[in-house]
């Protein structure tokens, strides 16, 4: 099953299980089924609970927050995550605040889906990774889709939190298979954390380097891990958390080594990777050989042309080089 099919099945399951659940967004109705076909079939099965909206991200997130505030479960789709910026006020000044500003905690089951990231030639305004702009907002949680996490479980976790959640979906993952097909690696789950290690006959007691990456960057980290292992016999471990914020850093600690690197598609400055590094330094500084390394995309707009896009976005080779530099220092 591909990631997009798994995500579609998760939405069907949510509407099946929860009679108060609604899905809304631009062009989500059949036969179109959303820009990436993630909502395909939903409006046919649940015509009263799948709502198409005008092209207004502020309006559709406001309606979703209102539905959640009155006891429903709301899943809003922003067609391209870049335009979550247009919903910033509704998300941060209304939805996130409504959880706690009325005198006692008020459960607010709201998920905002944000297709994100580059690699598909959509150009500067439809290819960004804006996760960093929402980190640190009380009452607002951030999750990211990955091939290693069943989306039905992730949706259940977001609903159970009882607070607004942004769900970032790297568009490049939609056509990729769920799970890990590369026989060089094994995948195991520890709660919301996926742990990927080389499938060696005699596994190393401690990996040479640990890479922490969100779901959208995980495949590039795996590509770098493969070349490092085969070409240089460098063993790396990959940690992929489903929930980006608030990050459960305690879940990472048992799997860290002396060298840690965070790889993400955002540009540098005030990033999720910086938050990971800060928390790891607080809890595990005495175990590290040096500071946590951060790898990002270039500080540039994202071009439409594929060959120029590759020069800007974080790549396997950039992660490969960063690991080698970290081990050399």
Coordinates of N, CA and C in Angstrom, one line a residue, residues 6 29 41 44 57 66 82 93 97 105 127 138 190 194 221 257 289-290 294 321:
X6 N -2.9 4.7 2.3 CA -2.9 4.6 3.7 C -3.6 5.8 4.4
X29 N -14.5 17.1 -2.6 CA -15.6 16.3 -3.0 C -15.2 15.4 -4.2
X41 N -13.5 9.3 -2.5 CA -14.5 8.4 -2.0 C -15.2 8.8 -0.7
X44 N -18.7 10.5 -1.2 CA -19.7 9.5 -1.7 C -20.2 8.7 -0.6
X57 N -8.3 29.9 3.3 CA -7.8 29.1 4.3 C -8.2 29.6 5.7
X66 N -14.7 26.0 14.8 CA -16.0 26.1 15.4 C -16.7 24.8 15.5
X82 N 1.8 25.7 2.2 CA 2.3 27.1 2.2 C 1.3 28.1 2.7
X93 N -4.5 32.2 17.3 CA -5.2 33.1 18.2 C -6.6 32.6 18.6
X97 N -5.8 28.8 21.4 CA -6.2 29.5 22.7 C -7.5 28.9 23.3
X105 N -9.9 23.4 31.0 CA -9.5 22.8 29.7 C -10.7 22.4 28.9
X127 N 5.9 24.9 -2.4 CA 6.9 23.9 -2.1 C 7.6 24.0 -0.8
X138 N 1.6 27.3 22.6 CA 0.9 26.5 23.5 C -0.5 26.1 23.0
X190 N 8.7 2.3 18.6 CA 8.7 2.5 20.1 C 7.7 3.7 20.3
X194 N 9.8 5.9 15.3 CA 10.3 4.8 14.4 C 11.8 4.8 14.5
X221 N 17.5 10.6 4.3 CA 18.5 10.1 5.3 C 18.8 8.7 5.1
X257 N 23.6 8.1 20.2 CA 25.0 7.8 20.4 C 25.8 9.0 20.7
X289 N 29.8 13.7 21.7 CA 31.2 14.0 21.3 C 31.3 15.5 21.0
X290 N 30.2 16.1 20.5 CA 30.2 17.5 20.2 C 28.7 18.0 20.0
X294 N 23.1 20.3 12.5 CA 21.8 20.6 11.8 C 22.1 20.7 10.3
X321 N 27.5 14.1 3.6 CA 28.7 14.9 3.9 C 28.7 15.4 5.3

